Structure formats: structure tokens, C-alpha cells
């Protein structure tokens, strides 16, 4: 094999040898590879996709956000522009152009990653990798040709795939997953979304804004149940305003196709049988770790009881020299969690002090309004028996929010009632995904609600709502009356 990286070595059997092989080129894997290269490790990254970026860049975070902003513009032009004195004779949307722009964003980012690999002198290998022994990987290239590679250490970062519902056959045409719902060629007249988590709500919003009649079915009593009920209630109201219909405590029992129309059978809240018909059904009930064929069976890779790869606190699996990061290990399946694990894992294997603070990982739903949270929710704090004080501040009392016509929602701050230590923040409102970073920073540094309330915030900004919510934990917000 021609070596474009002079730092590589070839052992006596002609096998190419690296310090580190990263298996999987998603956010966890490519970040690990870049950090390894920065630390001087001679590194290869393997992914079966032609381009790097994994789920996130190709069929996840990025394309969904591209569709969310385009559809939000359409919604604004149709429903809100006139409030600003802007009128259009007729607003129409061109789905082909929306999809073209989305693909262009994906192309730009995935090509950028290819460039970054080159500049960091990381060897990029395309094909399916399998760890067949400690320190040994067999690469099956897309043409079928195989190559044996050796590495002192290997990181497994093979990500996740969509979870399916028992007895539901996904035909990828009518009954689809997020993979297809990011690329519909026509706006479905009626769309049923099964699952009201982040992915279901984001894609449901996209298609509702583009004209679909969207019905969301959720098994739990509320949508996005990892946030507090006051937050999810507000989110549900806002999304209903966008045209989405919700059926909660609804258990899907059967999904099928009849006369070209998809049908969902379910038991509703009061255990009555109900039926929904649609042009497309999006199954968005979560994701599951993917390690199919990535490690030879005879190595007996240890899994947790939830089928994630079992690791110790240094990301080491039970196989010597094999580490695991990202969606395949415990914790929220989020790109930024995987990225930080990539950095921490490489630093640890290079003898440094890598660390991820799992108590300070933000979570965002990119609907309109956005929802963002970090740390404990009120519900969790109560379950844990922690005595808390709460501060809540509505965007309706924030000058910038009113000026921007974005006064829906609130910021909610939780602090320890005795020590004032910041424990958690939830924000529902425009720009929540950006606003949450400040709370993450305070949480990371072990700061207090008072710290957040005393920091000078530019005026007028939406971020002042977060400052005032922190002050409200002691009933001393300025722009709302005392309790
Ligand atoms: C629609 C959607 C929207 C999302 N939005 C967000 C968001 O806004 N924010 C967020 O934080 N997260 C979001 N996510 C989740 C996010 O995409 C994942 O958490 C993230 O991609 C996980 O990164 P990873 O590196 O662990 O795995 P992945 O990104 O899944 O990458 C794993 C890679 O490994 C490759 N691979 C697997 N096995 C092999 C093998 N044996 N040989 C070679 N290659 C292999 C796969 O091809 C894949 O490219 C979203 C997901 C979806 C589906």
C-alpha cells in the first residue's frame, strides 16, 4: 500500500501499523482522531461511508437543522412577516431547492472534514473495519478487497442506528425513519410521527411548516419527557400553534399499508382502539447502539444490560487496547457528548488527564421555540430528595424578546436551597440553544445562582432573562414583581 504519511511504519509481515486506529468517522471518532494527531500519534480513521461525519453530519444534526431553518423562514413569511409590515403577494416554497441547499451544507461540512484529516496527517481509510484481535483490524474495502492493519490502540466509535418498533416493518418509502424523512421528495399531505422526542418533534415541525398535516403519537403522558412538565406543556402549546396535533398516552399496536395509505392502530388514553391514516409514517422512537460486525465474536466484547459497550472510567473495554466512545456507550446519544469523549479518551490513552463532566451536558430541541436544558430538572431534583429553590423568568418581560417578537417562553433556574449552587437550567424560547451555554459554563465551574445573577449581561439581550431567572431564585428579579 502506498504510504502518503511518512510517519507510518510497516511491520515485518508488510502490515501497516499505526499508534491509533479509530473505527467510525462520526463526531466521536473524527474528534478523537484529530486530538490524537495533535498529540503526535500516528492515526488512521476508518468509516464505511465515502465521507466522514457519521450520522450527525450526513443524516442527523446538520441536515435536520438545515431543514428547520428553511422551513422556519417559510413559516415566518407566511404567518409572521406581516406583523413586521412585510407583505408578500404569494409565499410558496420550493422543496427541491430546500433539499439542494441542505445537501450543499452537508457536502461543505463533510468535505471540510476530509480536508482536516489531510492537514492533520490522519490516514483516511474507507470500508468496513473489524477488530479481529487486540491491536489488529481487518479492513474490507468497498470493492471487497481486504487489508490487515495493526495499531497499538484502537477506539471503537461506530455510533447508532434508528430503533424500530416491534412488529413494525419499515419499508423506507411509506413507513420511514429519520433517514428518509430528511429527504422526502414531496411534502406528504398527512404525516404521522410516532415518538415525541427531539427527532420526532424537529422533523414533525419541518413538515408541518411546509404544509403537512402532522399528527404526533406518544406513549408517555407528555412530549419530550426529559424536561419538566411546565416546559413540555409550553412546547406542546407552541407546536400546536404551528399546526401539529398530539395524542399522548397512545400506544401504537400495529402499522401497515392499505391501498397505498399507511395506517396506524393504537390504544388511546382511555384504552380504546383508534386508527390514524397518513401518506407517510415516521417512526422516531429513538436510536440504538450499532456495533454490528465491528468486533469479532470470539473476542467477546462485553456489553451492558442495555446493549451499550461496557467501559471503565478510562473508556477501556474488556479487550486489551480497545476503547469505546460516543453513541455506543452509556449516556445521552448526542454529538457533543461523543466529541468530548473522543478528546478525553485520547488524552487518557496518551497518559494525560482527560475528563468529561457528565453532569453538564446540554440537551437541545431545535424546534421554534427551541428548548434547552442542562443539569438537574425540578422533577429529578425532587426524586433525588435535593432541597432546591427555583427562579423563573418569562421572555414576555424581556425587552429584546419583545422587540424581536420572540416573547414566548421562559428561563428556569434551579439552585441548592442551602448553598445556592447552580443545579440546573431549562430554557424554552428563541435562541435557547445558544443561551444554554452560559448555564453550562457556570455549572462546569461549580458556580452559584448568585454568580449567574451578578454577571453583567449586555442590554437588551435575551440572555438577561437567564440572569433574571437566577435572581428570581432569591425573589430579587428586577423586571417582574416579587412573588
Ligand atoms: C435526525 C437526527 C438529528 C440529530 N440531531 C442532533 C442534534 O441536533 N444534536 C446532537 O447532539 N445530536 C443529534 N443527533 C444525534 C447524533 O447524530 C449522534 O449522537 C452522533 O452522530 C453520534 O456520534 P458517533 O460518532 O458516536 O456515531 P455516528 O455519528 O453514528 O458515526 C458512526 C460512524 O461509524 C461508521 N461505522 C459503523 N460501523 C462501522 C464499521 N464496522 N466499519 C466502518 N465504519 C463503521 C458509520 O458508518 C458512521 O459513519 C441527531 C441524530 C439524528 C438521527
Short mmCIF file of C-alpha atoms and ligand atoms in Angstrom, two decimals:
data_model
loop_
_atom_site.label_atom_id
_atom_site.label_comp_id
_atom_site.label_asym_id
_atom_site.label_seq_id
_atom_site.Cartn_x
_atom_site.Cartn_y
_atom_site.Cartn_z
CA UNK A 1 0.00 0.00 0.00
CA UNK A 2 1.47 3.40 -0.91
CA UNK A 3 2.11 5.42 2.21
CA UNK A 4 1.17 9.05 1.95
CA UNK A 5 2.13 9.53 5.58
CA UNK A 6 5.88 9.08 6.10
CA UNK A 7 5.35 8.68 9.86
CA UNK A 8 3.70 5.28 9.28
CA UNK A 9 5.57 2.09 9.84
CA UNK A 10 5.25 -1.28 8.15
CA UNK A 11 5.95 -4.38 10.25
CA UNK A 12 7.94 -7.45 9.15
CA UNK A 13 4.81 -9.06 7.62
CA UNK A 14 4.19 -5.98 5.48
CA UNK A 15 1.27 -4.96 7.69
CA UNK A 16 0.73 -1.20 8.09
CA UNK A 17 0.98 -0.21 11.70
CA UNK A 18 -0.41 2.85 13.50
CA UNK A 19 -0.35 4.21 17.01
CA UNK A 20 -4.11 4.50 16.89
CA UNK A 21 -6.92 3.30 14.65
CA UNK A 22 -10.32 4.94 15.11
CA UNK A 23 -13.19 2.81 13.84
CA UNK A 24 -16.10 5.12 12.93
CA UNK A 25 -15.91 8.61 11.47
CA UNK A 26 -18.78 10.36 13.28
CA UNK A 27 -18.35 13.23 15.76
CA UNK A 28 -16.87 10.92 18.42
CA UNK A 29 -14.46 9.24 16.01
CA UNK A 30 -13.26 12.22 13.97
CA UNK A 31 -12.73 14.35 17.09
CA UNK A 32 -10.73 11.53 18.69
CA UNK A 33 -8.62 11.22 15.53
CA UNK A 34 -7.88 14.95 15.40
CA UNK A 35 -6.93 15.08 19.11
CA UNK A 36 -4.68 12.03 18.61
CA UNK A 37 -2.93 13.72 15.69
CA UNK A 38 -2.48 16.89 17.76
CA UNK A 39 -0.76 14.74 20.41
CA UNK A 40 1.60 13.31 17.78
CA UNK A 41 0.00 9.84 17.46
CA UNK A 42 0.12 8.37 14.05
CA UNK A 43 -3.52 7.81 13.42
CA UNK A 44 -5.89 6.20 10.94
CA UNK A 45 -9.66 6.62 10.78
CA UNK A 46 -11.94 4.06 9.14
CA UNK A 47 -15.51 4.63 8.02
CA UNK A 48 -17.61 2.69 5.56
CA UNK A 49 -19.22 5.89 4.27
CA UNK A 50 -17.48 7.66 1.40
CA UNK A 51 -17.43 10.82 3.52
CA UNK A 52 -16.72 11.34 7.20
CA UNK A 53 -19.16 12.93 9.63
CA UNK A 54 -21.20 9.87 10.61
CA UNK A 55 -24.87 10.17 11.45
CA UNK A 56 -24.56 13.74 12.66
CA UNK A 57 -23.27 15.39 9.51
CA UNK A 58 -24.85 13.08 6.94
CA UNK A 59 -28.29 12.13 8.27
CA UNK A 60 -28.66 13.79 11.66
CA UNK A 61 -27.86 17.08 13.38
CA UNK A 62 -26.80 19.09 10.35
CA UNK A 63 -29.35 18.20 7.64
CA UNK A 64 -32.17 18.45 10.19
CA UNK A 65 -31.03 21.93 11.22
CA UNK A 66 -30.77 23.00 7.58
CA UNK A 67 -34.38 21.91 7.01
CA UNK A 68 -35.51 23.53 10.26
CA UNK A 69 -34.20 26.94 9.28
CA UNK A 70 -35.56 26.80 5.71
CA UNK A 71 -38.99 25.71 6.90
CA UNK A 72 -38.90 28.34 9.67
CA UNK A 73 -38.31 31.03 7.03
CA UNK A 74 -41.30 29.72 5.08
CA UNK A 75 -43.44 29.78 8.23
CA UNK A 76 -42.25 33.30 9.07
CA UNK A 77 -43.01 34.58 5.58
CA UNK A 78 -46.49 33.04 5.67
CA UNK A 79 -47.56 33.78 9.22
CA UNK A 80 -45.42 36.41 10.93
CA UNK A 81 -43.85 38.73 8.36
CA UNK A 82 -46.97 40.86 8.10
CA UNK A 83 -46.61 41.80 11.81
CA UNK A 84 -43.36 43.47 10.81
CA UNK A 85 -45.02 45.27 7.93
CA UNK A 86 -43.65 42.89 5.32
CA UNK A 87 -46.16 41.53 2.87
CA UNK A 88 -45.69 39.10 0.03
CA UNK A 89 -48.09 38.66 -2.82
CA UNK A 90 -47.83 34.92 -2.54
CA UNK A 91 -45.46 32.80 -0.48
CA UNK A 92 -44.55 29.45 -1.97
CA UNK A 93 -41.79 27.02 -1.09
CA UNK A 94 -39.63 25.03 -3.47
CA UNK A 95 -38.88 21.70 -1.78
CA UNK A 96 -36.25 20.70 -4.35
CA UNK A 97 -34.32 23.91 -3.62
CA UNK A 98 -34.69 23.40 0.15
CA UNK A 99 -33.23 19.90 -0.22
CA UNK A 100 -30.48 21.12 -2.55
CA UNK A 101 -29.36 23.73 -0.02
CA UNK A 102 -29.45 21.13 2.78
CA UNK A 103 -27.24 18.77 0.74
CA UNK A 104 -24.86 21.63 -0.06
CA UNK A 105 -24.42 22.32 3.67
CA UNK A 106 -23.76 18.61 4.28
CA UNK A 107 -21.29 18.49 1.37
CA UNK A 108 -19.41 21.54 2.60
CA UNK A 109 -19.02 20.15 6.11
CA UNK A 110 -18.12 16.59 5.14
CA UNK A 111 -15.59 17.81 2.57
CA UNK A 112 -14.19 20.10 5.23
CA UNK A 113 -13.62 17.07 7.44
CA UNK A 114 -11.73 15.32 4.64
CA UNK A 115 -9.52 18.39 4.39
CA UNK A 116 -8.97 18.45 8.17
CA UNK A 117 -7.89 14.79 8.12
CA UNK A 118 -5.32 15.54 5.42
CA UNK A 119 -3.99 18.64 7.19
CA UNK A 120 -3.65 16.68 10.45
CA UNK A 121 -1.89 13.86 8.56
CA UNK A 122 -4.54 11.35 9.59
CA UNK A 123 -4.83 8.38 7.25
CA UNK A 124 -8.38 8.07 5.98
CA UNK A 125 -9.46 4.54 5.10
CA UNK A 126 -12.81 3.73 3.52
CA UNK A 127 -14.50 0.39 4.17
CA UNK A 128 -15.83 -1.84 6.91
CA UNK A 129 -13.46 -2.37 9.80
CA UNK A 130 -13.47 -5.32 12.14
CA UNK A 131 -11.32 -5.72 15.22
CA UNK A 132 -10.20 -9.35 14.95
CA UNK A 133 -7.63 -9.42 17.73
CA UNK A 134 -6.25 -6.94 20.24
CA UNK A 135 -4.27 -4.48 18.10
CA UNK A 136 -5.50 -5.91 14.79
CA UNK A 137 -8.17 -4.66 12.39
CA UNK A 138 -9.28 -6.17 9.09
CA UNK A 139 -10.44 -3.54 6.65
CA UNK A 140 -12.83 -4.73 3.94
CA UNK A 141 -12.78 -2.09 1.25
CA UNK A 142 -15.90 -1.21 -0.66
CA UNK A 143 -14.69 -3.34 -3.62
CA UNK A 144 -14.33 -6.40 -1.35
CA UNK A 145 -10.53 -6.35 -1.08
CA UNK A 146 -9.21 -6.93 2.43
CA UNK A 147 -6.26 -5.45 4.30
CA UNK A 148 -4.81 -6.21 7.71
CA UNK A 149 -3.90 -3.24 9.87
CA UNK A 150 -2.16 -3.06 13.19
CA UNK A 151 -2.41 -0.44 15.92
CA UNK A 152 -1.12 -0.07 19.45
CA UNK A 153 -4.57 1.11 20.41
CA UNK A 154 -8.00 1.06 18.80
CA UNK A 155 -11.03 3.24 19.51
CA UNK A 156 -14.47 1.93 18.65
CA UNK A 157 -16.85 4.76 17.66
CA UNK A 158 -19.37 3.00 15.45
CA UNK A 159 -22.35 5.06 16.57
CA UNK A 160 -26.02 4.23 16.44
CA UNK A 161 -28.91 3.46 14.11
CA UNK A 162 -32.65 4.02 14.41
CA UNK A 163 -34.61 1.85 16.82
CA UNK A 164 -37.58 0.07 15.35
CA UNK A 165 -40.91 -0.81 16.90
CA UNK A 166 -41.68 -4.49 17.40
CA UNK A 167 -43.91 -5.81 14.59
CA UNK A 168 -43.50 -2.66 12.50
CA UNK A 169 -41.87 -3.19 9.14
CA UNK A 170 -40.12 -0.08 7.91
CA UNK A 171 -40.37 -0.10 4.12
CA UNK A 172 -38.37 3.16 3.81
CA UNK A 173 -40.99 4.52 1.38
CA UNK A 174 -44.22 4.96 3.30
CA UNK A 175 -43.17 3.80 6.73
CA UNK A 176 -39.92 5.59 7.24
CA UNK A 177 -37.20 6.60 9.70
CA UNK A 178 -35.49 9.95 10.12
CA UNK A 179 -33.03 8.85 7.41
CA UNK A 180 -35.79 9.16 4.79
CA UNK A 181 -37.79 11.96 6.46
CA UNK A 182 -34.80 14.24 5.86
CA UNK A 183 -35.18 13.76 2.13
CA UNK A 184 -38.86 13.43 1.15
CA UNK A 185 -39.30 14.44 -2.48
CA UNK A 186 -42.81 15.77 -1.85
CA UNK A 187 -44.47 17.28 1.16
CA UNK A 188 -46.71 14.48 2.48
CA UNK A 189 -50.29 15.62 2.81
CA UNK A 190 -50.65 13.73 6.08
CA UNK A 191 -47.73 12.67 8.23
CA UNK A 192 -47.97 10.60 11.40
CA UNK A 193 -44.93 10.79 13.67
CA UNK A 194 -44.55 8.01 16.22
CA UNK A 195 -42.48 9.34 19.12
CA UNK A 196 -42.33 12.85 20.57
CA UNK A 197 -38.62 13.03 21.34
CA UNK A 198 -36.24 15.59 19.85
CA UNK A 199 -36.03 13.94 16.40
CA UNK A 200 -39.79 13.37 16.04
CA UNK A 201 -40.62 16.92 17.12
CA UNK A 202 -37.97 18.56 14.94
CA UNK A 203 -38.94 16.65 11.80
CA UNK A 204 -42.64 16.94 12.61
CA UNK A 205 -42.15 20.73 12.78
CA UNK A 206 -40.28 20.84 9.48
CA UNK A 207 -43.04 19.07 7.58
CA UNK A 208 -45.88 20.90 9.35
CA UNK A 209 -44.32 24.24 8.39
CA UNK A 210 -44.02 23.04 4.80
CA UNK A 211 -47.70 22.13 4.68
CA UNK A 212 -48.18 18.61 6.07
CA UNK A 213 -50.96 17.84 8.47
CA UNK A 214 -48.80 16.33 11.21
CA UNK A 215 -50.10 14.05 13.97
CA UNK A 216 -47.68 13.02 16.72
CA UNK A 217 -48.36 9.86 18.74
CA UNK A 218 -46.58 9.47 22.06
CA UNK A 219 -46.72 6.62 24.53
CA UNK A 220 -45.81 8.80 27.56
CA UNK A 221 -48.14 11.35 29.16
CA UNK A 222 -46.08 14.25 27.80
CA UNK A 223 -43.81 15.17 24.91
CA UNK A 224 -40.02 15.50 25.35
CA UNK A 225 -40.43 13.94 28.77
CA UNK A 226 -36.81 14.58 29.83
CA UNK A 227 -37.77 18.24 30.50
CA UNK A 228 -40.02 19.45 33.33
CA UNK A 229 -43.81 19.39 32.72
CA UNK A 230 -44.10 23.22 32.64
CA UNK A 231 -41.52 23.29 29.84
CA UNK A 232 -43.06 20.49 27.81
CA UNK A 233 -46.56 21.91 28.27
CA UNK A 234 -45.38 25.24 26.82
CA UNK A 235 -43.60 23.44 23.98
CA UNK A 236 -46.70 21.42 23.13
CA UNK A 237 -48.83 24.58 23.03
CA UNK A 238 -46.32 26.29 20.74
CA UNK A 239 -46.14 23.33 18.38
CA UNK A 240 -49.92 23.04 18.31
CA UNK A 241 -49.86 26.66 17.17
CA UNK A 242 -47.65 25.52 14.29
CA UNK A 243 -50.32 23.01 13.34
CA UNK A 244 -49.09 19.79 14.97
CA UNK A 245 -51.69 17.57 16.68
CA UNK A 246 -50.68 15.44 19.66
CA UNK A 247 -52.09 12.19 21.00
CA UNK A 248 -50.40 11.36 24.30
CA UNK A 249 -50.56 8.11 26.29
CA UNK A 250 -51.19 6.46 22.97
CA UNK A 251 -49.77 3.01 22.42
CA UNK A 252 -49.16 2.02 18.84
CA UNK A 253 -50.08 -1.62 18.29
CA UNK A 254 -49.87 -2.01 14.54
CA UNK A 255 -48.62 -0.16 11.49
CA UNK A 256 -49.44 -1.23 7.96
CA UNK A 257 -50.21 -0.10 4.43
CA UNK A 258 -53.63 -0.47 2.77
CA UNK A 259 -54.49 0.89 -0.70
CA UNK A 260 -51.27 2.90 -0.75
CA UNK A 261 -52.15 4.65 2.54
CA UNK A 262 -50.37 4.00 5.77
CA UNK A 263 -52.43 3.11 8.81
CA UNK A 264 -51.56 3.13 12.45
CA UNK A 265 -53.61 1.26 15.02
CA UNK A 266 -53.24 2.31 18.62
CA UNK A 267 -54.82 2.27 22.04
CA UNK A 268 -55.62 5.78 23.20
CA UNK A 269 -55.55 7.28 26.71
CA UNK A 270 -58.72 5.50 27.73
CA UNK A 271 -57.57 2.21 26.21
CA UNK A 272 -59.90 2.49 23.23
CA UNK A 273 -58.73 1.24 19.85
CA UNK A 274 -58.09 4.16 17.46
CA UNK A 275 -56.78 4.41 13.92
CA UNK A 276 -54.81 7.05 12.05
CA UNK A 277 -54.18 7.19 8.31
CA UNK A 278 -51.34 9.01 6.61
CA UNK A 279 -49.29 9.33 3.44
CA UNK A 280 -46.13 8.73 5.44
CA UNK A 281 -45.42 7.41 8.89
CA UNK A 282 -42.22 8.47 10.58
CA UNK A 283 -41.06 6.05 13.27
CA UNK A 284 -38.99 8.16 15.65
CA UNK A 285 -38.82 6.07 18.79
CA UNK A 286 -35.12 6.50 19.49
CA UNK A 287 -31.78 5.10 18.44
CA UNK A 288 -29.81 2.02 19.40
CA UNK A 289 -26.05 1.43 19.54
CA UNK A 290 -24.53 -0.07 16.40
CA UNK A 291 -21.62 -2.49 16.74
CA UNK A 292 -22.71 -4.97 14.07
CA UNK A 293 -19.59 -6.89 12.96
CA UNK A 294 -17.20 -4.26 14.35
CA UNK A 295 -15.57 -6.69 16.78
CA UNK A 296 -15.05 -10.39 16.03
CA UNK A 297 -17.43 -12.50 18.11
CA UNK A 298 -14.68 -14.68 19.59
CA UNK A 299 -13.20 -11.62 21.33
CA UNK A 300 -16.37 -11.49 23.47
CA UNK A 301 -16.77 -7.74 23.72
CA UNK A 302 -18.62 -7.05 26.97
CA UNK A 303 -21.93 -5.16 26.70
CA UNK A 304 -24.08 -3.55 29.39
CA UNK A 305 -27.58 -4.83 30.11
CA UNK A 306 -28.85 -2.10 27.72
CA UNK A 307 -26.63 -3.36 24.90
CA UNK A 308 -24.14 -0.50 25.10
CA UNK A 309 -20.41 -1.29 25.05
CA UNK A 310 -19.25 -1.70 28.66
CA UNK A 311 -16.31 0.52 29.58
CA UNK A 312 -14.40 1.58 32.69
CA UNK A 313 -13.82 5.22 33.63
CA UNK A 314 -10.95 5.44 31.11
CA UNK A 315 -13.18 4.29 28.18
CA UNK A 316 -11.41 0.88 28.20
CA UNK A 317 -13.46 -2.11 27.08
CA UNK A 318 -12.75 -5.63 28.34
CA UNK A 319 -10.48 -6.22 25.30
CA UNK A 320 -6.89 -5.03 25.85
CA UNK A 321 -6.08 -1.86 23.89
CA UNK A 322 -9.71 -1.39 22.73
CA UNK A 323 -11.60 1.73 23.84
CA UNK A 324 -15.18 2.84 23.13
CA UNK A 325 -16.81 6.30 22.85
CA UNK A 326 -19.91 8.03 21.51
CA UNK A 327 -23.40 6.62 21.00
CA UNK A 328 -22.23 3.02 21.60
CA UNK A 329 -21.52 3.68 25.29
CA UNK A 330 -23.77 4.82 28.11
CA UNK A 331 -25.16 8.33 28.29
CA UNK A 332 -27.23 10.58 26.05
CA UNK A 333 -26.85 9.92 22.33
CA UNK A 334 -25.60 13.39 21.42
CA UNK A 335 -22.88 14.55 19.08
CA UNK A 336 -21.19 16.90 21.57
CA UNK A 337 -21.10 14.17 24.24
CA UNK A 338 -19.31 11.90 21.74
CA UNK A 339 -16.90 14.65 20.70
CA UNK A 340 -15.84 15.34 24.27
CA UNK A 341 -15.46 11.63 24.93
CA UNK A 342 -13.22 11.43 21.86
CA UNK A 343 -10.93 14.07 23.31
CA UNK A 344 -10.97 12.64 26.85
CA UNK A 345 -10.38 9.07 25.68
CA UNK A 346 -7.37 10.01 23.54
CA UNK A 347 -5.90 12.18 26.29
CA UNK A 348 -6.23 9.30 28.76
CA UNK A 349 -4.65 6.78 26.43
CA UNK A 350 -1.82 9.24 25.79
CA UNK A 351 -1.20 9.45 29.55
CA UNK A 352 -2.93 12.79 30.08
CA UNK A 353 -5.87 13.69 32.33
CA UNK A 354 -8.90 13.52 30.02
CA UNK A 355 -12.31 14.08 31.59
CA UNK A 356 -15.95 14.59 30.64
CA UNK A 357 -18.36 16.17 33.12
CA UNK A 358 -21.49 14.12 32.53
CA UNK A 359 -23.47 16.43 34.83
CA UNK A 360 -23.00 19.35 32.47
CA UNK A 361 -24.04 18.04 29.05
CA UNK A 362 -26.61 20.33 27.45
CA UNK A 363 -29.60 18.94 25.62
CA UNK A 364 -31.46 20.87 22.94
CA UNK A 365 -34.61 20.53 20.84
CA UNK A 366 -34.29 22.82 17.83
CA UNK A 367 -37.99 23.49 17.28
CA UNK A 368 -39.47 27.00 17.37
CA UNK A 369 -39.33 27.85 20.22
CA UNK A 370 -36.14 25.98 21.00
CA UNK A 371 -35.84 24.08 24.25
CA UNK A 372 -32.52 23.65 26.04
CA UNK A 373 -31.56 22.21 29.37
CA UNK A 374 -28.54 21.29 31.42
CA UNK A 375 -28.07 19.67 34.82
CA UNK A 376 -30.95 18.64 37.04
CA UNK A 377 -34.61 19.21 36.27
CA UNK A 378 -37.04 20.11 39.06
CA UNK A 379 -38.58 16.66 38.74
CA UNK A 380 -35.20 14.89 39.06
CA UNK A 381 -34.11 17.03 42.00
CA UNK A 382 -37.34 16.12 43.82
CA UNK A 383 -36.84 12.43 43.03
CA UNK A 384 -33.32 12.67 44.47
CA UNK A 385 -34.62 14.44 47.57
CA UNK A 386 -32.49 17.56 46.96
CA UNK A 387 -33.88 20.73 48.53
CA UNK A 388 -33.99 23.32 45.77
CA UNK A 389 -35.06 26.90 45.15
CA UNK A 390 -36.48 27.92 41.81
CA UNK A 391 -36.41 31.06 39.71
CA UNK A 392 -38.46 31.52 36.58
CA UNK A 393 -38.44 34.49 34.23
CA UNK A 394 -40.73 34.91 31.21
CA UNK A 395 -39.38 36.25 27.91
CA UNK A 396 -42.56 38.37 27.82
CA UNK A 397 -40.81 40.61 30.40
CA UNK A 398 -37.56 40.84 28.41
CA UNK A 399 -37.08 43.92 26.23
CA UNK A 400 -35.10 42.26 23.45
CA UNK A 401 -37.58 39.37 23.22
CA UNK A 402 -40.43 41.84 22.77
CA UNK A 403 -38.50 43.89 20.23
CA UNK A 404 -37.72 40.68 18.34
CA UNK A 405 -41.32 39.47 18.51
CA UNK A 406 -39.96 36.39 20.34
CA UNK A 407 -41.58 36.76 23.73
CA UNK A 408 -42.82 33.17 24.04
CA UNK A 409 -41.29 31.02 26.77
CA UNK A 410 -39.19 31.37 29.88
CA UNK A 411 -35.91 30.59 31.59
CA UNK A 412 -35.99 28.41 34.68
CA UNK A 413 -33.10 28.18 37.15
CA UNK A 414 -32.68 25.62 39.92
CA UNK A 415 -30.25 26.08 42.78
CA UNK A 416 -29.50 24.28 46.00
CA UNK A 417 -31.66 25.89 48.67
CA UNK A 418 -28.89 25.93 51.26
CA UNK A 419 -25.69 26.56 49.30
CA UNK A 420 -27.13 28.43 46.26
CA UNK A 421 -25.05 26.14 43.98
CA UNK A 422 -26.49 26.11 40.48
CA UNK A 423 -28.04 22.69 39.82
CA UNK A 424 -29.84 23.03 36.52
CA UNK A 425 -31.30 25.34 33.92
CA UNK A 426 -34.06 24.90 31.36
CA UNK A 427 -34.91 27.47 28.73
CA UNK A 428 -37.79 27.47 26.29
CA UNK A 429 -37.65 30.31 23.81
CA UNK A 430 -35.94 31.68 20.77
CA UNK A 431 -32.19 31.04 20.77
CA UNK A 432 -32.32 28.70 23.78
CA UNK A 433 -29.67 26.52 22.11
CA UNK A 434 -27.16 29.38 22.34
CA UNK A 435 -28.36 30.79 25.68
CA UNK A 436 -27.81 27.48 27.48
CA UNK A 437 -24.02 27.71 27.04
CA UNK A 438 -23.76 30.31 29.78
CA UNK A 439 -25.53 27.98 32.21
CA UNK A 440 -23.24 25.12 31.17
CA UNK A 441 -20.21 27.30 31.94
CA UNK A 442 -21.45 28.27 35.42
CA UNK A 443 -22.38 24.66 36.15
CA UNK A 444 -18.98 23.43 34.95
CA UNK A 445 -17.18 25.84 37.27
CA UNK A 446 -19.40 24.90 40.23
CA UNK A 447 -20.88 28.41 40.38
CA UNK A 448 -24.00 29.62 42.15
CA UNK A 449 -27.29 31.18 41.06
CA UNK A 450 -25.93 34.41 42.51
CA UNK A 451 -22.90 34.18 40.18
CA UNK A 452 -25.26 33.94 37.23
CA UNK A 453 -27.38 36.79 38.58
CA UNK A 454 -24.40 39.08 39.19
CA UNK A 455 -22.62 38.70 35.85
CA UNK A 456 -23.10 41.79 33.66
CA UNK A 457 -25.23 40.91 30.64
CA UNK A 458 -25.46 43.20 27.65
CA UNK A 459 -28.77 45.06 27.34
CA UNK A 460 -31.02 44.41 25.59
CA UNK A 461 -30.38 40.70 25.13
CA UNK A 462 -32.40 37.54 25.55
CA UNK A 463 -29.65 36.37 27.93
CA UNK A 464 -30.87 38.89 30.51
CA UNK A 465 -33.82 36.53 31.03
CA UNK A 466 -31.40 33.90 32.32
CA UNK A 467 -29.75 36.41 34.66
CA UNK A 468 -33.18 37.47 35.96
CA UNK A 469 -34.30 33.84 36.42
CA UNK A 470 -31.17 33.32 38.55
CA UNK A 471 -32.02 36.42 40.60
CA UNK A 472 -35.59 35.15 40.90
CA UNK A 473 -34.36 32.13 42.91
CA UNK A 474 -34.00 34.68 45.74
CA UNK A 475 -37.08 36.67 44.71
CA UNK A 476 -34.96 39.58 43.55
CA UNK A 477 -35.55 39.78 39.79
CA UNK A 478 -35.91 43.37 38.58
CA UNK A 479 -38.35 43.11 35.70
CA UNK A 480 -41.10 41.02 37.27
CA UNK A 481 -42.98 41.71 40.50
CA UNK A 482 -41.88 39.87 43.68
CA UNK A 483 -43.75 36.63 44.39
C1 LIG B 1 -32.24 13.22 12.65
C2 LIG B 1 -31.20 13.32 13.74
C3 LIG B 1 -30.94 14.55 14.30
C4 LIG B 1 -29.98 14.66 15.29
N1 LIG B 1 -29.75 15.90 15.82
C5 LIG B 1 -28.81 16.03 16.79
C6 LIG B 1 -28.52 17.31 17.32
O1 LIG B 1 -29.10 18.31 16.93
N2 LIG B 1 -27.57 17.40 18.27
C7 LIG B 1 -26.90 16.30 18.74
O2 LIG B 1 -26.04 16.44 19.61
N3 LIG B 1 -27.15 15.06 18.24
C8 LIG B 1 -28.08 14.91 17.28
N4 LIG B 1 -28.31 13.67 16.75
C9 LIG B 1 -27.56 12.52 17.29
C10 LIG B 1 -26.14 12.49 16.71
O3 LIG B 1 -26.23 12.39 15.32
C11 LIG B 1 -25.37 11.30 17.29
O4 LIG B 1 -25.41 11.37 18.70
C12 LIG B 1 -23.93 11.33 16.83
O5 LIG B 1 -23.82 11.28 15.44
C13 LIG B 1 -23.17 10.13 17.43
O6 LIG B 1 -21.84 10.21 17.04
P1 LIG B 1 -20.93 8.91 16.96
O7 LIG B 1 -19.62 9.37 16.46
O8 LIG B 1 -20.98 8.16 18.23
O9 LIG B 1 -21.62 7.95 15.87
P2 LIG B 1 -22.13 8.20 14.40
O10 LIG B 1 -22.28 9.62 14.08
O11 LIG B 1 -23.31 7.32 14.23
O12 LIG B 1 -20.93 7.65 13.50
C14 LIG B 1 -20.56 6.33 13.47
C15 LIG B 1 -19.92 6.03 12.13
O13 LIG B 1 -19.32 4.74 12.19
C16 LIG B 1 -19.47 4.12 10.92
N5 LIG B 1 -19.34 2.66 11.13
C17 LIG B 1 -20.13 1.88 11.91
N6 LIG B 1 -19.63 0.62 11.92
C18 LIG B 1 -18.54 0.61 11.11
C19 LIG B 1 -17.60 -0.38 10.74
N7 LIG B 1 -17.66 -1.63 11.23
N8 LIG B 1 -16.62 -0.02 9.88
C20 LIG B 1 -16.54 1.25 9.40
N9 LIG B 1 -17.39 2.24 9.75
C21 LIG B 1 -18.37 1.91 10.60
C22 LIG B 1 -20.84 4.56 10.46
O14 LIG B 1 -20.92 4.49 9.06
C23 LIG B 1 -20.88 6.00 10.96
O15 LIG B 1 -20.45 6.89 9.95
C24 LIG B 1 -29.25 13.51 15.74
C25 LIG B 1 -29.50 12.28 15.15
C26 LIG B 1 -30.46 12.18 14.16
C27 LIG B 1 -30.70 10.83 13.54
#
